PDB file of C-alpha atoms and ligand atoms in Angstrom:
ATOM      1  CA  MET E  79      41.275  -4.102 -23.233  1.00 96.00           C
ATOM      2  CA  GLU E  80      41.749  -6.605 -26.044  1.00 98.00           C
ATOM      3  CA  LEU E  81      43.999  -9.677 -26.092  1.00 98.00           C
ATOM      4  CA  ILE E  82      45.740 -11.119 -29.136  1.00 98.00           C
ATOM      5  CA  THR E  83      47.721 -14.364 -29.191  1.00 98.00           C
ATOM      6  CA  GLU E  84      48.668 -14.456 -32.887  1.00 98.00           C
ATOM      7  CA  THR E  85      51.582 -12.591 -34.386  1.00 98.00           C
ATOM      8  CA  GLU E  86      49.827 -11.802 -37.673  1.00 98.00           C
ATOM      9  CA  LYS E  87      46.769 -10.359 -35.874  1.00 98.00           C
ATOM     10  CA  MET E  88      49.022  -8.211 -33.728  1.00 98.00           C
ATOM     11  CA  LYS E  89      50.744  -6.883 -36.845  1.00 98.00           C
ATOM     12  CA  THR E  90      47.398  -6.066 -38.481  1.00 98.00           C
ATOM     13  CA  TRP E  91      46.181  -4.227 -35.360  1.00 98.00           C
ATOM     14  CA  THR E  92      49.323  -2.107 -35.166  1.00 98.00           C
ATOM     15  CA  ARG E  93      49.226  -1.379 -38.928  1.00 98.00           C
ATOM     16  CA  GLU E  94      45.713   0.043 -38.554  1.00 98.00           C
ATOM     17  CA  LYS E  95      46.658   2.166 -35.533  1.00 98.00           C
ATOM     18  CA  ARG E  96      49.658   3.564 -37.385  1.00 98.00           C
ATOM     19  CA  ALA E  97      47.561   4.266 -40.462  1.00 98.00           C
ATOM     20  CA  ASN E  98      45.269   6.333 -38.211  1.00 98.00           C
ATOM     21  CA  GLY E  99      48.273   8.362 -37.034  1.00 98.00           C
ATOM     22  CA  MET E 100      48.302   6.939 -33.523  1.00 98.00           C
ATOM     23  CA  LYS E 101      51.465   6.897 -31.420  1.00 98.00           C
ATOM     24  CA  ILE E 102      51.964   3.398 -30.037  1.00 98.00           C
ATOM     25  CA  GLY E 103      53.544   2.804 -26.623  1.00 98.00           C
ATOM     26  CA  PHE E 104      54.851  -0.631 -25.688  1.00 99.00           C
ATOM     27  CA  VAL E 105      55.829  -2.376 -22.463  1.00 99.00           C
ATOM     28  CA  PRO E 106      57.269  -5.870 -22.975  1.00 98.00           C
ATOM     29  CA  THR E 107      56.930  -8.128 -19.913  1.00 98.00           C
ATOM     30  CA  MET E 108      57.133 -11.762 -18.890  1.00 98.00           C
ATOM     31  CA  GLY E 109      53.974 -11.343 -16.810  1.00 98.00           C
ATOM     32  CA  TYR E 110      53.365 -11.830 -13.076  1.00 97.00           C
ATOM     33  CA  LEU E 111      53.087  -8.074 -12.957  1.00 98.00           C
ATOM     34  CA  HIS E 112      53.940  -5.815 -10.044  1.00 98.00           C
ATOM     35  CA  GLN E 113      53.910  -2.055  -9.409  1.00 98.00           C
ATOM     36  CA  GLY E 114      57.211  -1.720 -11.277  1.00 98.00           C
ATOM     37  CA  HIS E 115      55.591  -2.970 -14.506  1.00 98.00           C
ATOM     38  CA  LEU E 116      52.545  -0.789 -13.872  1.00 98.00           C
ATOM     39  CA  SER E 117      54.727   2.316 -13.524  1.00 98.00           C
ATOM     40  CA  LEU E 118      56.236   1.577 -16.985  1.00 98.00           C
ATOM     41  CA  MET E 119      52.720   1.239 -18.391  1.00 98.00           C
ATOM     42  CA  LYS E 120      51.612   4.515 -16.788  1.00 98.00           C
ATOM     43  CA  TYR E 121      54.594   6.274 -18.365  1.00 98.00           C
ATOM     44  CA  ALA E 122      53.852   4.832 -21.814  1.00 98.00           C
ATOM     45  CA  ARG E 123      50.135   5.555 -21.404  1.00 98.00           C
ATOM     46  CA  SER E 124      50.781   9.217 -20.676  1.00 98.00           C
ATOM     47  CA  HIS E 125      53.125   9.617 -23.666  1.00 98.00           C
ATOM     48  CA  CYS E 126      51.205   7.678 -26.335  1.00 98.00           C
ATOM     49  CA  ASP E 127      47.737   7.307 -27.891  1.00 98.00           C
ATOM     50  CA  SER E 128      47.636   3.551 -27.690  1.00 98.00           C
ATOM     51  CA  LEU E 129      49.303   1.108 -25.282  1.00 98.00           C
ATOM     52  CA  VAL E 130      50.396  -2.463 -26.000  1.00 98.00           C
ATOM     53  CA  VAL E 131      51.731  -4.779 -23.270  1.00 98.00           C
ATOM     54  CA  SER E 132      53.238  -8.127 -24.173  1.00 98.00           C
ATOM     55  CA  ILE E 133      53.213 -11.047 -21.771  1.00 98.00           C
ATOM     56  CA  PHE E 134      55.592 -13.737 -22.949  1.00 98.00           C
ATOM     57  CA  ILE E 135      57.900 -15.894 -20.845  1.00 98.00           C
ATOM     58  CA  ASN E 136      60.729 -16.033 -23.328  1.00 98.00           C
ATOM     59  CA  PRO E 137      62.404 -19.470 -23.275  1.00 98.00           C
ATOM     60  CA  ALA E 138      65.412 -18.146 -25.217  1.00 98.00           C
ATOM     61  CA  GLN E 139      66.615 -15.974 -22.345  1.00 98.00           C
ATOM     62  CA  PHE E 140      66.801 -18.769 -19.746  1.00 97.00           C
ATOM     63  CA  GLY E 141      69.885 -20.975 -19.428  1.00 96.00           C
ATOM     64  CA  PRO E 142      69.446 -24.770 -19.180  1.00 95.00           C
ATOM     65  CA  THR E 143      69.684 -24.771 -15.355  1.00 93.00           C
ATOM     66  CA  GLU E 144      67.628 -21.593 -14.820  1.00 94.00           C
ATOM     67  CA  ASP E 145      64.044 -21.057 -13.645  1.00 93.00           C
ATOM     68  CA  PHE E 146      62.106 -21.114 -16.940  1.00 96.00           C
ATOM     69  CA  LYS E 147      59.812 -23.907 -15.729  1.00 94.00           C
ATOM     70  CA  THR E 148      59.096 -22.275 -12.356  1.00 95.00           C
ATOM     71  CA  TYR E 149      58.850 -18.647 -13.526  1.00 95.00           C
ATOM     72  CA  PRO E 150      55.658 -17.325 -11.874  1.00 96.00           C
ATOM     73  CA  GLN E 151      52.624 -16.785 -14.090  1.00 96.00           C
ATOM     74  CA  ASN E 152      48.973 -15.850 -13.666  1.00 98.00           C
ATOM     75  CA  LEU E 153      47.342 -14.253 -16.707  1.00 98.00           C
ATOM     76  CA  ASP E 154      43.986 -13.512 -15.005  1.00 98.00           C
ATOM     77  CA  ARG E 155      45.752 -11.660 -12.202  1.00 98.00           C
ATOM     78  CA  ASP E 156      47.836  -9.705 -14.736  1.00 98.00           C
ATOM     79  CA  LEU E 157      44.766  -8.696 -16.764  1.00 98.00           C
ATOM     80  CA  GLU E 158      43.051  -7.469 -13.593  1.00 98.00           C
ATOM     81  CA  LEU E 159      46.083  -5.401 -12.562  1.00 98.00           C
ATOM     82  CA  MET E 160      46.293  -3.760 -16.000  1.00 98.00           C
ATOM     83  CA  LYS E 161      42.627  -2.678 -16.136  1.00 97.00           C
ATOM     84  CA  PRO E 162      43.044   0.684 -14.354  1.00 97.00           C
ATOM     85  CA  ILE E 163      46.013   1.807 -16.504  1.00 98.00           C
ATOM     86  CA  PRO E 164      44.186   1.233 -18.994  1.00 96.00           C
ATOM     87  CA  VAL E 165      45.986  -0.988 -21.527  1.00 98.00           C
ATOM     88  CA  ASP E 166      44.541  -1.172 -25.063  1.00 98.00           C
ATOM     89  CA  MET E 167      46.096  -4.411 -26.257  1.00 98.00           C
ATOM     90  CA  VAL E 168      47.703  -7.376 -24.516  1.00 98.00           C
ATOM     91  CA  PHE E 169      49.893  -9.491 -26.800  1.00 98.00           C
ATOM     92  CA  ASN E 170      50.190 -12.961 -25.268  1.00 98.00           C
ATOM     93  CA  PRO E 171      51.703 -15.284 -27.861  1.00 98.00           C
ATOM     94  CA  ALA E 172      52.449 -18.987 -27.448  1.00 98.00           C
ATOM     95  CA  PRO E 173      56.149 -19.899 -27.885  1.00 97.00           C
ATOM     96  CA  GLU E 174      55.448 -21.306 -31.410  1.00 98.00           C
ATOM     97  CA  GLN E 175      54.213 -17.874 -32.502  1.00 98.00           C
ATOM     98  CA  ILE E 176      57.574 -16.345 -31.645  1.00 98.00           C
ATOM     99  CA  TYR E 177      59.837 -19.301 -32.387  1.00 98.00           C
ATOM    100  CA  PRO E 178      58.131 -21.311 -35.158  1.00 98.00           C
ATOM    101  CA  ASP E 179      59.712 -24.457 -36.618  1.00 98.00           C
ATOM    102  CA  GLY E 180      62.904 -23.627 -38.457  1.00 98.00           C
ATOM    103  CA  PHE E 181      63.648 -20.496 -36.412  1.00 98.00           C
ATOM    104  CA  GLN E 182      67.412 -19.831 -36.473  1.00 98.00           C
ATOM    105  CA  THR E 183      68.094 -16.092 -36.410  1.00 98.00           C
ATOM    106  CA  TYR E 184      69.448 -14.413 -33.286  1.00 98.00           C
ATOM    107  CA  VAL E 185      70.391 -10.831 -32.446  1.00 98.00           C
ATOM    108  CA  GLU E 186      73.549 -10.314 -30.433  1.00 98.00           C
ATOM    109  CA  VAL E 187      75.023  -7.201 -28.865  1.00 98.00           C
ATOM    110  CA  ALA E 188      78.674  -8.166 -28.580  1.00 96.00           C
ATOM    111  CA  LYS E 189      80.518  -6.369 -25.808  1.00 97.00           C
ATOM    112  CA  LEU E 190      77.983  -5.011 -23.318  1.00 98.00           C
ATOM    113  CA  THR E 191      76.563  -8.513 -22.791  1.00 98.00           C
ATOM    114  CA  ARG E 192      79.858 -10.109 -21.707  1.00 98.00           C
ATOM    115  CA  VAL E 193      80.007  -8.352 -18.325  1.00 98.00           C
ATOM    116  CA  LEU E 194      77.844  -8.252 -15.153  1.00 98.00           C
ATOM    117  CA  CYS E 195      74.918 -10.675 -15.657  1.00 98.00           C
ATOM    118  CA  GLY E 196      76.502 -11.922 -18.885  1.00 98.00           C
ATOM    119  CA  VAL E 197      79.250 -13.667 -16.887  1.00 97.00           C
ATOM    120  CA  ASN E 198      76.870 -16.001 -15.035  1.00 96.00           C
ATOM    121  CA  ARG E 199      74.217 -16.005 -17.775  1.00 97.00           C
ATOM    122  CA  PRO E 200      76.219 -16.263 -21.022  1.00 97.00           C
ATOM    123  CA  THR E 201      73.207 -16.826 -23.322  1.00 97.00           C
ATOM    124  CA  HIS E 202      70.700 -14.603 -21.524  1.00 98.00           C
ATOM    125  CA  PHE E 203      71.096 -11.345 -23.413  1.00 98.00           C
ATOM    126  CA  GLN E 204      71.062 -12.976 -26.822  1.00 98.00           C
ATOM    127  CA  GLY E 205      67.639 -14.344 -25.859  1.00 98.00           C
ATOM    128  CA  VAL E 206      66.516 -10.918 -24.660  1.00 98.00           C
ATOM    129  CA  THR E 207      67.696  -8.976 -27.713  1.00 98.00           C
ATOM    130  CA  THR E 208      66.273 -11.569 -30.071  1.00 98.00           C
ATOM    131  CA  VAL E 209      62.813 -11.507 -28.510  1.00 98.00           C
ATOM    132  CA  VAL E 210      62.772  -7.724 -28.082  1.00 99.00           C
ATOM    133  CA  ALA E 211      63.824  -7.229 -31.729  1.00 98.00           C
ATOM    134  CA  LYS E 212      61.031  -9.570 -32.789  1.00 98.00           C
ATOM    135  CA  LEU E 213      58.480  -7.853 -30.534  1.00 98.00           C
ATOM    136  CA  PHE E 214      59.526  -4.474 -31.935  1.00 98.00           C
ATOM    137  CA  ASN E 215      58.973  -5.822 -35.475  1.00 98.00           C
ATOM    138  CA  ILE E 216      55.562  -7.242 -34.568  1.00 98.00           C
ATOM    139  CA  VAL E 217      54.213  -4.383 -32.401  1.00 98.00           C
ATOM    140  CA  ARG E 218      56.103  -1.585 -34.206  1.00 98.00           C
ATOM    141  CA  PRO E 219      55.917   0.808 -31.245  1.00 98.00           C
ATOM    142  CA  HIS E 220      57.001   4.435 -31.388  1.00 98.00           C
ATOM    143  CA  LEU E 221      58.020   4.282 -27.715  1.00 98.00           C
ATOM    144  CA  ALA E 222      59.111   1.273 -25.616  1.00 99.00           C
ATOM    145  CA  VAL E 223      59.555   1.493 -21.847  1.00 98.00           C
ATOM    146  CA  PHE E 224      61.869  -0.693 -19.737  1.00 98.00           C
ATOM    147  CA  GLY E 225      62.711  -0.767 -16.017  1.00 98.00           C
ATOM    148  CA  GLN E 226      66.022   0.544 -14.749  1.00 98.00           C
ATOM    149  CA  LYS E 227      66.223  -2.366 -12.307  1.00 98.00           C
ATOM    150  CA  ASP E 228      67.437  -4.348 -15.328  1.00 98.00           C
ATOM    151  CA  PHE E 229      69.933  -1.605 -16.081  1.00 98.00           C
ATOM    152  CA  GLN E 230      72.207  -3.758 -18.230  1.00 98.00           C
ATOM    153  CA  GLN E 231      69.206  -4.972 -20.256  1.00 98.00           C
ATOM    154  CA  LEU E 232      68.197  -1.350 -20.875  1.00 98.00           C
ATOM    155  CA  VAL E 233      71.710  -0.360 -22.016  1.00 98.00           C
ATOM    156  CA  VAL E 234      71.944  -3.450 -24.252  1.00 98.00           C
ATOM    157  CA  ILE E 235      68.564  -2.743 -25.866  1.00 98.00           C
ATOM    158  CA  GLN E 236      69.421   0.915 -26.424  1.00 98.00           C
ATOM    159  CA  ARG E 237      72.652  -0.230 -28.125  1.00 98.00           C
ATOM    160  CA  MET E 238      70.766  -2.714 -30.318  1.00 98.00           C
ATOM    161  CA  VAL E 239      68.248  -0.064 -31.371  1.00 98.00           C
ATOM    162  CA  LYS E 240      71.033   2.358 -32.257  1.00 98.00           C
ATOM    163  CA  ASP E 241      73.242  -0.204 -34.019  1.00 98.00           C
ATOM    164  CA  LEU E 242      70.381  -1.672 -36.073  1.00 98.00           C
ATOM    165  CA  ASN E 243      68.743   1.719 -36.838  1.00 98.00           C
ATOM    166  CA  MET E 244      65.468   0.593 -35.282  1.00 98.00           C
ATOM    167  CA  ASP E 245      62.780   3.232 -35.409  1.00 98.00           C
ATOM    168  CA  VAL E 246      61.712   3.187 -31.759  1.00 98.00           C
ATOM    169  CA  GLU E 247      62.496   5.381 -28.775  1.00 98.00           C
ATOM    170  CA  VAL E 248      63.616   3.317 -25.776  1.00 98.00           C
ATOM    171  CA  VAL E 249      63.098   4.879 -22.361  1.00 98.00           C
ATOM    172  CA  GLY E 250      64.118   3.619 -18.898  1.00 98.00           C
ATOM    173  CA  GLN E 251      62.071   4.245 -15.781  1.00 98.00           C
ATOM    174  CA  PRO E 252      63.170   4.117 -12.114  1.00 98.00           C
ATOM    175  CA  THR E 253      63.056   0.947 -10.049  1.00 98.00           C
ATOM    176  CA  VAL E 254      59.957   0.632  -7.887  1.00 98.00           C
ATOM    177  CA  ARG E 255      60.641  -0.668  -4.380  1.00 98.00           C
ATOM    178  CA  GLU E 256      58.705  -2.254  -1.546  1.00 98.00           C
ATOM    179  CA  GLU E 257      58.338  -0.011   1.526  1.00 97.00           C
ATOM    180  CA  ASP E 258      61.434  -1.552   3.134  1.00 97.00           C
ATOM    181  CA  GLY E 259      63.559  -0.973   0.005  1.00 98.00           C
ATOM    182  CA  LEU E 260      63.484  -4.380  -1.731  1.00 98.00           C
ATOM    183  CA  ALA E 261      63.378  -3.851  -5.503  1.00 98.00           C
ATOM    184  CA  MET E 262      60.146  -5.211  -6.939  1.00 98.00           C
ATOM    185  CA  SER E 263      60.631  -8.348  -9.016  1.00 97.00           C
ATOM    186  CA  SER E 264      58.329 -11.117 -10.176  1.00 96.00           C
ATOM    187  CA  ARG E 265      60.834 -13.555  -8.678  1.00 95.00           C
ATOM    188  CA  ASN E 266      60.383 -12.139  -5.126  1.00 97.00           C
ATOM    189  CA  VAL E 267      57.327 -14.393  -4.772  1.00 96.00           C
ATOM    190  CA  HIS E 268      59.728 -17.350  -4.467  1.00 96.00           C
ATOM    191  CA  LEU E 269      61.543 -15.873  -1.428  1.00 97.00           C
ATOM    192  CA  LEU E 270      60.848 -17.718   1.848  1.00 97.00           C
ATOM    193  CA  PRO E 271      60.422 -15.420   4.908  1.00 95.00           C
ATOM    194  CA  GLY E 272      64.072 -15.709   6.106  1.00 96.00           C
ATOM    195  CA  GLU E 273      65.336 -15.203   2.548  1.00 98.00           C
ATOM    196  CA  ARG E 274      63.098 -12.166   2.099  1.00 97.00           C
ATOM    197  CA  LYS E 275      64.897 -10.612   5.089  1.00 97.00           C
ATOM    198  CA  SER E 276      68.331 -11.462   3.652  1.00 98.00           C
ATOM    199  CA  ALA E 277      67.339 -10.054   0.249  1.00 98.00           C
ATOM    200  CA  LEU E 278      67.027  -6.626   1.850  1.00 98.00           C
ATOM    201  CA  ALA E 279      70.816  -6.556   2.110  1.00 98.00           C
ATOM    202  CA  LEU E 280      70.992  -5.628  -1.593  1.00 98.00           C
ATOM    203  CA  SER E 281      69.113  -2.337  -1.283  1.00 98.00           C
ATOM    204  CA  GLU E 282      70.805  -1.689   2.078  1.00 98.00           C
ATOM    205  CA  ALA E 283      74.200  -2.122   0.402  1.00 98.00           C
ATOM    206  CA  LEU E 284      73.230   0.422  -2.266  1.00 98.00           C
ATOM    207  CA  LYS E 285      72.343   2.938   0.469  1.00 98.00           C
ATOM    208  CA  LEU E 286      75.570   2.163   2.297  1.00 98.00           C
ATOM    209  CA  ALA E 287      77.564   2.896  -0.882  1.00 98.00           C
ATOM    210  CA  GLN E 288      75.651   6.113  -1.483  1.00 98.00           C
ATOM    211  CA  GLU E 289      76.385   7.204   2.081  1.00 98.00           C
ATOM    212  CA  MET E 290      80.097   6.375   1.751  1.00 98.00           C
ATOM    213  CA  ALA E 291      80.250   8.428  -1.456  1.00 97.00           C
ATOM    214  CA  ARG E 292      78.395  11.267   0.251  1.00 97.00           C
ATOM    215  CA  GLN E 293      81.054  11.269   2.947  1.00 97.00           C
ATOM    216  CA  GLY E 294      83.720  11.648   0.268  1.00 96.00           C
ATOM    217  CA  GLN E 295      84.774   8.061  -0.490  1.00 97.00           C
ATOM    218  CA  ARG E 296      85.483   7.713  -4.222  1.00 97.00           C
ATOM    219  CA  THR E 297      87.691   4.624  -4.343  1.00 98.00           C
ATOM    220  CA  ALA E 298      85.709   1.748  -5.852  1.00 98.00           C
ATOM    221  CA  ALA E 299      87.647  -0.948  -3.961  1.00 98.00           C
ATOM    222  CA  GLU E 300      86.781   0.626  -0.592  1.00 98.00           C
ATOM    223  CA  ILE E 301      83.091   0.969  -1.388  1.00 98.00           C
ATOM    224  CA  LEU E 302      82.888  -2.545  -2.841  1.00 98.00           C
ATOM    225  CA  ARG E 303      84.629  -4.029   0.192  1.00 98.00           C
ATOM    226  CA  ALA E 304      81.893  -2.636   2.470  1.00 98.00           C
ATOM    227  CA  VAL E 305      79.103  -3.598   0.045  1.00 98.00           C
ATOM    228  CA  LYS E 306      80.324  -7.203  -0.294  1.00 98.00           C
ATOM    229  CA  LYS E 307      80.824  -7.563   3.480  1.00 98.00           C
ATOM    230  CA  HIS E 308      77.242  -6.432   4.100  1.00 98.00           C
ATOM    231  CA  ILE E 309      75.682  -8.786   1.545  1.00 98.00           C
ATOM    232  CA  GLU E 310      77.907 -11.783   2.287  1.00 98.00           C
ATOM    233  CA  SER E 311      77.090 -11.607   6.001  1.00 97.00           C
ATOM    234  CA  GLN E 312      73.454 -12.569   5.269  1.00 97.00           C
ATOM    235  CA  PRO E 313      72.229 -16.165   5.488  1.00 97.00           C
ATOM    236  CA  TYR E 314      70.862 -17.927   2.333  1.00 98.00           C
ATOM    237  CA  THR E 315      72.827 -15.483   0.159  1.00 98.00           C
ATOM    238  CA  GLN E 316      75.434 -16.098  -2.521  1.00 98.00           C
ATOM    239  CA  LEU E 317      76.766 -12.892  -4.018  1.00 98.00           C
ATOM    240  CA  GLN E 318      77.451 -13.224  -7.756  1.00 98.00           C
ATOM    241  CA  TYR E 319      78.848  -9.769  -8.340  1.00 98.00           C
ATOM    242  CA  ALA E 320      79.137  -6.288  -6.866  1.00 98.00           C
ATOM    243  CA  VAL E 321      80.784  -3.878  -9.279  1.00 98.00           C
ATOM    244  CA  LEU E 322      81.083  -0.168  -9.922  1.00 98.00           C
ATOM    245  CA  VAL E 323      80.908   0.554 -13.642  1.00 98.00           C
ATOM    246  CA  ASP E 324      80.542   3.387 -16.081  1.00 98.00           C
ATOM    247  CA  PRO E 325      76.744   3.628 -16.683  1.00 97.00           C
ATOM    248  CA  GLU E 326      77.178   3.824 -20.468  1.00 96.00           C
ATOM    249  CA  THR E 327      80.027   1.438 -21.289  1.00 97.00           C
ATOM    250  CA  LEU E 328      79.532  -0.849 -18.258  1.00 98.00           C
ATOM    251  CA  GLU E 329      83.326  -0.894 -17.878  1.00 98.00           C
ATOM    252  CA  GLU E 330      84.600  -1.110 -14.312  1.00 98.00           C
ATOM    253  CA  VAL E 331      85.821   2.083 -12.682  1.00 98.00           C
ATOM    254  CA  GLU E 332      88.529   2.359 -10.034  1.00 98.00           C
ATOM    255  CA  VAL E 333      87.607   5.828  -8.866  1.00 98.00           C
ATOM    256  CA  ILE E 334      84.144   7.394  -9.054  1.00 97.00           C
ATOM    257  CA  GLU E 335      84.351  10.496 -11.213  1.00 94.00           C
ATOM    258  CA  GLY E 336      80.932  12.108 -11.542  1.00 94.00           C
ATOM    259  CA  LYS E 337      78.611   9.108 -11.576  1.00 97.00           C
ATOM    260  CA  ALA E 338      79.080   5.335 -11.479  1.00 98.00           C
ATOM    261  CA  LEU E 339      76.589   2.492 -11.497  1.00 98.00           C
ATOM    262  CA  LEU E 340      76.766   0.110  -8.559  1.00 98.00           C
ATOM    263  CA  ALA E 341      75.354  -3.164  -9.868  1.00 98.00           C
ATOM    264  CA  LEU E 342      74.610  -6.205  -7.702  1.00 98.00           C
ATOM    265  CA  ALA E 343      73.465  -9.765  -8.296  1.00 98.00           C
ATOM    266  CA  ALA E 344      72.947 -12.447  -5.669  1.00 98.00           C
ATOM    267  CA  VAL E 345      71.166 -15.754  -5.358  1.00 98.00           C
ATOM    268  CA  VAL E 346      69.002 -15.587  -2.242  1.00 98.00           C
ATOM    269  CA  GLY E 347      67.512 -18.990  -1.505  1.00 97.00           C
ATOM    270  CA  LYS E 348      66.374 -20.061  -4.965  1.00 95.00           C
ATOM    271  CA  PRO E 349      65.752 -16.765  -6.818  1.00 96.00           C
ATOM    272  CA  ARG E 350      68.567 -14.809  -8.398  1.00 97.00           C
ATOM    273  CA  LEU E 351      68.024 -11.116  -7.612  1.00 98.00           C
ATOM    274  CA  ILE E 352      69.625  -8.020  -9.101  1.00 98.00           C
ATOM    275  CA  ASP E 353      69.625  -4.398  -8.005  1.00 98.00           C
ATOM    276  CA  ASN E 354      71.566  -1.247  -8.820  1.00 98.00           C
ATOM    277  CA  ALA E 355      71.910   2.453  -8.102  1.00 98.00           C
ATOM    278  CA  ILE E 356      73.771   5.382  -9.535  1.00 98.00           C
ATOM    279  CA  ILE E 357      76.440   6.518  -7.066  1.00 98.00           C
ATOM    280  CA  THR E 358      77.381  10.176  -7.319  1.00 97.00           C
ATOM    281  CA  ALA E 359      80.818  11.458  -6.337  1.00 93.00           C
ATOM    282  CA  TYR E 360      80.754  14.435  -3.997  1.00 87.00           C
TER     283      TYR E 360
HETATM  284  O1  PAF V1794      62.575  -7.650 -18.576  1.00 93.21           O
HETATM  285  C1  PAF V1794      61.846  -8.587 -18.966  1.00 93.21           C
HETATM  286  O2  PAF V1794      60.813  -8.900 -18.385  1.00 93.21           O
HETATM  287  C2  PAF V1794      62.293  -9.388 -20.180  1.00 93.21           C
HETATM  288  O3  PAF V1794      63.664  -9.526 -20.235  1.00 93.21           O
HETATM  289  C3  PAF V1794      61.733  -8.822 -21.500  1.00 93.21           C
HETATM  290  C4  PAF V1794      62.296  -7.436 -21.784  1.00 93.21           C
HETATM  291  C5  PAF V1794      60.227  -8.764 -21.451  1.00 93.21           C
HETATM  292  C6  PAF V1794      62.154  -9.729 -22.664  1.00 93.21           C
HETATM  293  O4  PAF V1794      61.643 -11.012 -22.519  1.00 93.21           O
END
């Protein structure tokens, strides 16, 4: 496994791989890896000849009061975790490599970023799309893999790729969970024991909604009432949103026809956690 910190070197490496006809897989991350990241890498590994993972805590996607400064990081631990995959290249640029002096160009997906997380994090997705567009230009992958836990991010990136005719296939992979159901997230490390217990309410609420749908409930308001009650009854927890939306347009639905995405966000203690599930109408 090699590690590159400079943008130009990364571009040279990828140019050579492409010239040799290799299919490049890419998993962008902000580091502090967990099994969820590793499952994305395994998918990319099994579909490509060469695998690049980026580790870059992207300042542009954090709001002024958010956790940029406390975002967990440990490069040695990450490198160790990636060894068995195996990863060919780790791209670990310093912020100046991505945002050099004079930087002033941003990528924005207009509508899909105004809802769900975009309400509480109005500048977040512009930071995400900008860095992902740049990483795609630097790494030039054939295939890029993202987690479905960040469902809105995945939909936004797929829209960007389509709208800007980017030559990369973007694939989503299922959320990986702890044994008790908590969705894996780098931010979980900041949960104190009592908060960790409260955080379980998110995945429990998803199961509750799935069970209500299985029993024939299709009215969004009814399902959301039960979901909100369950999450709001937990200590240390501030629910930001619980919505049922169309999985493609992210527009709210009143009645579940076919499939709807139940998307949740809550601040539990300090970390802000998100989770989601597809709810199928019976
Ligand atoms: O999902 C993440 O970890 C980040 O949003 C990403 C895609 C690496 C962009 O910084």
